[in-house]
Amino acid sequence: MSEFDRPLFPVKDRLESFWLDQRDREVSNARTTPHLPKSADVVIIGSGMAGAMTAYQIYEEAKRKGRASPRVVMVEADETCGSATARNGGHCKPVTFLGYNTLKAKHGKDVANALLELEEGAMKIYGDVVEKEKIECDLHFTRSCDMFFDAADAERAKGDFEGRKADWPEIFAASNVQRVDSPEEIVKITGVKGALWSASYPAGHLWPYLLATSLIKICLKQGMNLQSYTPVLSIDPTSSSSSIVKTSRGNIPATLVIAASNAYTGGFLPDFKDKIVPVRATASAIKPSKSHSPAGIPGPLKYTYGFRWAQGDVDYLIPRQGRKIPGRGDRSIILGGAKSEFLKHHARWYGNINDNEEVPGVRGYFERFMPKVFAGWDGDASNVQKVWTGVLGYSADFNPWVGLHPEQNGLMLCAGFTGHGMPLIPACSIAAAQLAIAYLEDKGTISPSAQATFEKTLPPPFRLTRKRYEAKVNVIKEYMGQGGNAQGAMQNTDEAVMLARAKL
């Protein structure tokens, strides 16, 4: 059995993440009605950040258009928002310059810049939604520091830095990216030992599970029907521009179906099994040592971090800020990555959906990490309080799939975020919502003006086109440094951008 033949449904008894310590009992096991609705305008498959944000934006787009709210049903194979959104690192870190030269060579400088600007706008979208809806999700605006430990990698990054700066001086200045060339200065600013080069830029972090479940509850108040523990088995087209969603509990005819199921998409869309691949990753929650607590010296960490050790081997870290009163309450450090412990063992991560067990070796890696990397850290292994795994949906070409299916009417995707969903989902969900409302308004077609709006919102590499759909591309292992043509992949794909992105 190949990694693409196994069933793609969440496993039982999954490890508990830090974020799931505070489950939302209102929605966790919710079924709005005891039976499935007899029909729907829109069925959204998946209740993570992509599904929640898309549902929210659909209601917002309907309001903007002055039309009645559509009948939306959200179906989830397991507990509500229990998968990747409840297991990631809470890091919203845009790519601001890394990979710019590669993107420019492939797509031209306008598209390259648009892709980076899309990510840079994510925190504003989150902030606007959280402020408008008064959501408590520990949203915190700060700066992220990328730390480069490999000389060749640092030189490529410097080239990207200077490339975007030269092509887009005003935009790049507004991005507020700062470089630090001195290793000694890096230690002073960040507390990180051994880095050769660093760059910092605006970023943020939040409690992702709380944001997603809060958005779902807002949608429920607007009429959405939520059905947890309802696995989708297939999506069958009808003779018209609609579909039938077949689930383990019955069928739902729908005008439009949106697959926001990320790693599990191939479970009910066989043609996407090799386009969105499950990839297991791991993260941990660490209690600050005395030296890095509010009363200690050097004190709490100020920034978020990306630690770039080698190709595909990237760790990330966020220092949580607690709740109402700064300096009080839980200030756990969330650290994710540890890829050097399992990358060479493909079965441990590629096509692996077993988030019910730890990845071998990662607990020890996390236990050694803080004293190895941060100057003055006086903690020990006991500071690591929790280790968990999650399953990411890696896109075969490393770009999200957003748009209408080219061969099946009434089906749309908003999935395949390759472990970088936090800065990509806001804009992608808005684009998906725009297209969804237009599809409903135009009774199964998309007008030229609606298509133009969609294309203005979403750069070309993220759109689900027939050309992308028919392409036989899979560069996942190559990007992770585990394929036979890693260097060629770096030169001929968008993978260089992914080197900047923090994974679960």
GROMACS .gro file of N, CA, C and O in nm, residues 15-76:
model
  248
   15LEU      N    1  -0.303   1.292   2.016
   15LEU     CA    2  -0.234   1.359   2.125
   15LEU      C    3  -0.298   1.495   2.154
   15LEU      O    4  -0.344   1.564   2.063
   16GLU      N    5  -0.297   1.532   2.278
   16GLU     CA    6  -0.354   1.660   2.319
   16GLU      C    7  -0.251   1.771   2.300
   16GLU      O    8  -0.139   1.763   2.353
   17SER      N    9  -0.287   1.875   2.230
   17SER     CA   10  -0.198   1.989   2.213
   17SER      C   11  -0.218   2.089   2.327
   17SER      O   12  -0.316   2.082   2.402
   18PHE      N   13  -0.126   2.182   2.338
   18PHE     CA   14  -0.139   2.290   2.435
   18PHE      C   15  -0.270   2.364   2.417
   18PHE      O   16  -0.340   2.396   2.514
   19TRP      N   17  -0.307   2.392   2.292
   19TRP     CA   18  -0.425   2.473   2.264
   19TRP      C   19  -0.555   2.404   2.302
   19TRP      O   20  -0.654   2.470   2.332
   20LEU      N   21  -0.555   2.270   2.302
   20LEU     CA   22  -0.677   2.196   2.333
   20LEU      C   23  -0.697   2.178   2.483
   20LEU      O   24  -0.795   2.115   2.525
   21ASP      N   25  -0.607   2.234   2.564
   21ASP     CA   26  -0.630   2.231   2.709
   21ASP      C   27  -0.756   2.307   2.746
   21ASP      O   28  -0.814   2.285   2.853
   22GLN      N   29  -0.796   2.400   2.660
   22GLN     CA   30  -0.918   2.477   2.684
   22GLN      C   31  -1.014   2.457   2.567
   22GLN      O   32  -1.030   2.544   2.482
   23ARG      N   33  -1.075   2.341   2.563
   23ARG     CA   34  -1.171   2.312   2.456
   23ARG      C   35  -1.296   2.399   2.468
   23ARG      O   36  -1.337   2.436   2.578
   24ASP      N   37  -1.354   2.427   2.354
   24ASP     CA   38  -1.481   2.498   2.352
   24ASP      C   39  -1.593   2.394   2.353
   24ASP      O   40  -1.622   2.331   2.251
   25ARG      N   41  -1.652   2.373   2.469
   25ARG     CA   42  -1.751   2.267   2.484
   25ARG      C   43  -1.878   2.295   2.405
   25ARG      O   44  -1.955   2.203   2.375
   26GLU      N   45  -1.900   2.421   2.369
   26GLU     CA   46  -2.020   2.456   2.293
   26GLU      C   47  -2.017   2.399   2.152
   26GLU      O   48  -2.120   2.361   2.096
   27VAL      N   49  -1.898   2.393   2.093
   27VAL     CA   50  -1.891   2.350   1.953
   27VAL      C   51  -1.812   2.221   1.932
   27VAL      O   52  -1.819   2.162   1.823
   28SER      N   53  -1.737   2.177   2.030
   28SER     CA   54  -1.646   2.064   2.011
   28SER      C   55  -1.715   1.943   1.949
   28SER      O   56  -1.665   1.883   1.853
   29ASN      N   57  -1.828   1.904   2.004
   29ASN     CA   58  -1.902   1.787   1.954
   29ASN      C   59  -2.038   1.826   1.897
   29ASN      O   60  -2.130   1.745   1.894
   30ALA      N   61  -2.050   1.948   1.850
   30ALA     CA   62  -2.181   2.004   1.817
   30ALA      C   63  -2.240   1.946   1.689
   30ALA      O   64  -2.169   1.922   1.590
   31ARG      N   65  -2.371   1.927   1.694
   31ARG     CA   66  -2.452   1.904   1.576
   31ARG      C   67  -2.574   1.995   1.591
   31ARG      O   68  -2.658   1.973   1.679
   32THR      N   69  -2.579   2.095   1.506
   32THR     CA   70  -2.685   2.195   1.519
   32THR      C   71  -2.822   2.131   1.511
   32THR      O   72  -2.915   2.171   1.583
   33THR      N   73  -2.837   2.032   1.426
   33THR     CA   74  -2.962   1.956   1.415
   33THR      C   75  -2.928   1.809   1.427
   33THR      O   76  -2.818   1.766   1.388
   34PRO      N   77  -3.019   1.728   1.481
   34PRO     CA   78  -2.988   1.585   1.499
   34PRO      C   79  -2.967   1.512   1.367
   34PRO      O   80  -2.896   1.411   1.362
   35HIS      N   81  -3.028   1.562   1.261
   35HIS     CA   82  -3.013   1.502   1.130
   35HIS      C   83  -2.951   1.604   1.035
   35HIS      O   84  -2.960   1.725   1.056
   36LEU      N   85  -2.891   1.555   0.929
   36LEU     CA   86  -2.832   1.645   0.831
   36LEU      C   87  -2.941   1.725   0.760
   36LEU      O   88  -3.050   1.674   0.735
   37PRO      N   89  -2.912   1.852   0.730
   37PRO     CA   90  -3.008   1.930   0.651
   37PRO      C   91  -3.036   1.862   0.517
   37PRO      O   92  -2.950   1.794   0.460
   38LYS      N   93  -3.157   1.881   0.466
   38LYS     CA   94  -3.196   1.815   0.341
   38LYS      C   95  -3.129   1.878   0.220
   38LYS      O   96  -3.120   1.813   0.114
   39SER      N   97  -3.083   2.004   0.233
   39SER     CA   98  -3.012   2.069   0.124
   39SER      C   99  -2.939   2.190   0.180
   39SER      O  100  -2.962   2.231   0.295
   40ALA      N  101  -2.852   2.246   0.098
   40ALA     CA  102  -2.775   2.363   0.141
   40ALA      C  103  -2.734   2.444   0.018
   40ALA      O  104  -2.724   2.391  -0.093
   41ASP      N  105  -2.714   2.573   0.040
   41ASP     CA  106  -2.653   2.653  -0.064
   41ASP      C  107  -2.503   2.625  -0.071
   41ASP      O  108  -2.447   2.610  -0.180
   42VAL      N  109  -2.440   2.619   0.048
   42VAL     CA  110  -2.296   2.594   0.055
   42VAL      C  111  -2.268   2.490   0.163
   42VAL      O  112  -2.317   2.503   0.276
   43VAL      N  113  -2.192   2.389   0.130
   43VAL     CA  114  -2.139   2.295   0.229
   43VAL      C  115  -1.989   2.319   0.237
   43VAL      O  116  -1.918   2.311   0.136
   44ILE      N  117  -1.940   2.349   0.358
   44ILE     CA  118  -1.797   2.365   0.381
   44ILE      C  119  -1.746   2.242   0.453
   44ILE      O  120  -1.797   2.205   0.559
   45ILE      N  121  -1.646   2.178   0.394
   45ILE     CA  122  -1.589   2.057   0.453
   45ILE      C  123  -1.462   2.096   0.527
   45ILE      O  124  -1.364   2.138   0.468
   46GLY      N  125  -1.466   2.083   0.659
   46GLY     CA  126  -1.351   2.120   0.742
   46GLY      C  127  -1.384   2.236   0.833
   46GLY      O  128  -1.444   2.335   0.791
   47SER      N  129  -1.343   2.223   0.960
   47SER     CA  130  -1.376   2.325   1.060
   47SER      C  131  -1.253   2.388   1.122
   47SER      O  132  -1.259   2.444   1.231
   48GLY      N  133  -1.138   2.380   1.052
   48GLY     CA  134  -1.019   2.448   1.098
   48GLY      C  135  -1.021   2.594   1.057
   48GLY      O  136  -1.126   2.650   1.022
   49MET      N  137  -0.905   2.657   1.059
   49MET     CA  138  -0.899   2.800   1.029
   49MET      C  139  -0.949   2.832   0.888
   49MET      O  140  -1.020   2.930   0.868
   50ALA      N  141  -0.914   2.749   0.790
   50ALA     CA  142  -0.959   2.775   0.653
   50ALA      C  143  -1.111   2.767   0.643
   50ALA      O  144  -1.175   2.853   0.582
   51GLY      N  145  -1.170   2.663   0.700
   51GLY     CA  146  -1.315   2.650   0.695
   51GLY      C  147  -1.385   2.758   0.773
   51GLY      O  148  -1.485   2.816   0.726
   52ALA      N  149  -1.335   2.788   0.894
   52ALA     CA  150  -1.398   2.888   0.979
   52ALA      C  151  -1.390   3.027   0.916
   52ALA      O  152  -1.489   3.102   0.914
   53MET      N  153  -1.271   3.063   0.867
   53MET     CA  154  -1.255   3.195   0.809
   53MET      C  155  -1.333   3.208   0.678
   53MET      O  156  -1.391   3.313   0.649
   54THR      N  157  -1.339   3.102   0.599
   54THR     CA  158  -1.417   3.107   0.475
   54THR      C  159  -1.565   3.123   0.505
   54THR      O  160  -1.635   3.201   0.439
   55ALA      N  161  -1.615   3.048   0.604
   55ALA     CA  162  -1.756   3.063   0.641
   55ALA      C  163  -1.786   3.205   0.686
   55ALA      O  164  -1.885   3.267   0.645
   56TYR      N  165  -1.699   3.258   0.771
   56TYR     CA  166  -1.718   3.395   0.820
   56TYR      C  167  -1.720   3.494   0.705
   56TYR      O  168  -1.805   3.583   0.697
   57GLN      N  169  -1.626   3.480   0.612
   57GLN     CA  170  -1.617   3.574   0.501
   57GLN      C  171  -1.733   3.559   0.403
   57GLN      O  172  -1.772   3.656   0.338
   58ILE      N  173  -1.790   3.440   0.394
   58ILE     CA  174  -1.909   3.423   0.309
   58ILE      C  175  -2.025   3.506   0.363
   58ILE      O  176  -2.094   3.576   0.288
   59TYR      N  177  -2.045   3.502   0.494
   59TYR     CA  178  -2.151   3.585   0.553
   59TYR      C  179  -2.120   3.733   0.536
   59TYR      O  180  -2.209   3.815   0.508
   60GLU      N  181  -1.994   3.769   0.551
   60GLU     CA  182  -1.955   3.910   0.534
   60GLU      C  183  -1.974   3.955   0.389
   60GLU      O  184  -2.020   4.066   0.363
   61GLU      N  185  -1.938   3.870   0.295
   61GLU     CA  186  -1.953   3.904   0.154
   61GLU      C  187  -2.101   3.918   0.116
   61GLU      O  188  -2.139   4.006   0.039
   62ALA      N  189  -2.185   3.831   0.172
   62ALA     CA  190  -2.329   3.843   0.147
   62ALA      C  191  -2.382   3.978   0.198
   62ALA      O  192  -2.463   4.043   0.131
   63LYS      N  193  -2.334   4.019   0.315
   63LYS     CA  194  -2.375   4.150   0.368
   63LYS      C  195  -2.329   4.263   0.277
   63LYS      O  196  -2.404   4.358   0.250
   64ARG      N  197  -2.205   4.253   0.231
   64ARG     CA  198  -2.152   4.358   0.142
   64ARG      C  199  -2.232   4.367   0.013
   64ARG      O  200  -2.249   4.475  -0.044
   65LYS      N  201  -2.280   4.251  -0.034
   65LYS     CA  202  -2.359   4.248  -0.158
   65LYS      C  203  -2.506   4.282  -0.134
   65LYS      O  204  -2.583   4.292  -0.230
   66GLY      N  205  -2.545   4.294  -0.007
   66GLY     CA  206  -2.684   4.326   0.024
   66GLY      C  207  -2.780   4.213  -0.005
   66GLY      O  208  -2.899   4.235  -0.031
   67ARG      N  209  -2.732   4.090   0.001
   67ARG     CA  210  -2.817   3.975  -0.026
   67ARG      C  211  -2.839   3.895   0.102
   67ARG      O  212  -2.767   3.911   0.202
   68ALA      N  213  -2.941   3.810   0.099
   68ALA     CA  214  -2.971   3.727   0.216
   68ALA      C  215  -2.857   3.629   0.240
   68ALA      O  216  -2.787   3.586   0.147
   69SER      N  217  -2.839   3.594   0.365
   69SER     CA  218  -2.734   3.498   0.399
   69SER      C  219  -2.764   3.363   0.336
   69SER      O  220  -2.878   3.315   0.340
   70PRO      N  221  -2.666   3.300   0.276
   70PRO     CA  222  -2.688   3.167   0.219
   70PRO      C  223  -2.705   3.063   0.329
   70PRO      O  224  -2.667   3.085   0.444
   71ARG      N  225  -2.762   2.950   0.292
   71ARG     CA  226  -2.776   2.838   0.386
   71ARG      C  227  -2.643   2.762   0.384
   71ARG      O  228  -2.612   2.692   0.288
   72VAL      N  229  -2.567   2.776   0.491
   72VAL     CA  230  -2.434   2.717   0.499
   72VAL      C  231  -2.436   2.600   0.597
   72VAL      O  232  -2.488   2.611   0.708
   73VAL      N  233  -2.377   2.491   0.556
   73VAL     CA  234  -2.358   2.374   0.643
   73VAL      C  235  -2.208   2.346   0.649
   73VAL      O  236  -2.141   2.341   0.546
   74MET      N  237  -2.156   2.330   0.771
   74MET     CA  238  -2.016   2.293   0.790
   74MET      C  239  -2.011   2.151   0.843
   74MET      O  240  -2.072   2.121   0.947
   75VAL      N  241  -1.940   2.063   0.773
   75VAL     CA  242  -1.926   1.925   0.818
   75VAL      C  243  -1.780   1.899   0.854
   75VAL      O  244  -1.688   1.948   0.789
   76GLU      N  245  -1.761   1.823   0.959
   76GLU     CA  246  -1.627   1.793   1.012
   76GLU      C  247  -1.619   1.644   1.042
   76GLU      O  248  -1.709   1.588   1.105
   0.00000   0.00000   0.00000
